[in-house]
Amino acid sequence: MLAAAIGRKRNEPLADLAALEFGIRIDQQGTRLNDFQVTRMGGKLNANLSNRVYLSDAIFLVGLSSENAGFLAELEEALKHPKYAVFLGRRSCPPTLPLVLGIREGGLYQSLLNEEWLVPDWQRKALLRFSRERSLRIVMDDAQGGAIKKDVPVSFSPFKREYRYRYLKELPGKIVGTGECQGSTEHDPMMELR
């Protein structure tokens, strides 16, 4: 998404973007959406069949950190006014606005903790129906992390897409709640007769 926003072509280097520290807070898990696709490749070629999995109605807070504040400001401006269309996996999956919440002072983890819960009020009530609070997971890049993911782009070239590994660590999440339980399991059938 960042490469598209700043106008990088698919064969241009991505080392400066891959060097950014990345963290994410999961404000709403979303639901899995399975999509079966058939792609016709022309008269003499066979159709391609594929299964794709998407997340529907998920809400994520993504943070990036760098020692170079000027580069972060450049990325912020590019996301506000992208050179190429930005989307989440497919062109038919645009991100919701606002895409950029701004640059914050302090560390990445602390910034993810301090930011307000992004779920709208009407959805918060449903999410907190059975408990007074919930913890929003925070996952960050960490060289000592226990999880490994191969998703750091080295090249988006259509002739040789290449990704490298990164290490992840889950940190204590942000606790959100209402202070009172929205949904009660107690039922008094005689209440209507009073």
Short mmCIF file of C-alpha atoms in Angstrom, two decimals, residues 9 27 39-40 46 64 83 93-94 116 147 151 161-162 176 179 189:
data_model
loop_
_atom_site.label_atom_id
_atom_site.label_comp_id
_atom_site.label_asym_id
_atom_site.label_seq_id
_atom_site.Cartn_x
_atom_site.Cartn_y
_atom_site.Cartn_z
CA LYS A 9 6.80 0.90 -9.81
CA ASP A 27 -9.64 -3.45 17.27
CA THR A 39 -10.57 -16.72 -14.36
CA ARG A 40 -10.85 -17.19 -18.12
CA ASN A 46 -7.96 -23.40 -19.59
CA LEU A 64 4.93 2.54 11.56
CA LYS A 83 -0.13 8.36 -6.78
CA CYS A 93 -11.19 -3.92 -1.25
CA PRO A 94 -10.42 -0.25 -0.55
CA GLU A 116 -8.62 5.56 21.01
CA ALA A 147 6.52 -16.06 15.59
CA ASP A 151 5.55 -11.27 4.22
CA ARG A 161 7.91 -11.67 -6.56
CA GLU A 162 10.06 -12.12 -3.50
CA VAL A 176 -11.21 -1.21 26.60
CA GLY A 179 -17.46 0.16 33.16
CA PRO A 189 -40.65 -12.83 33.74
#
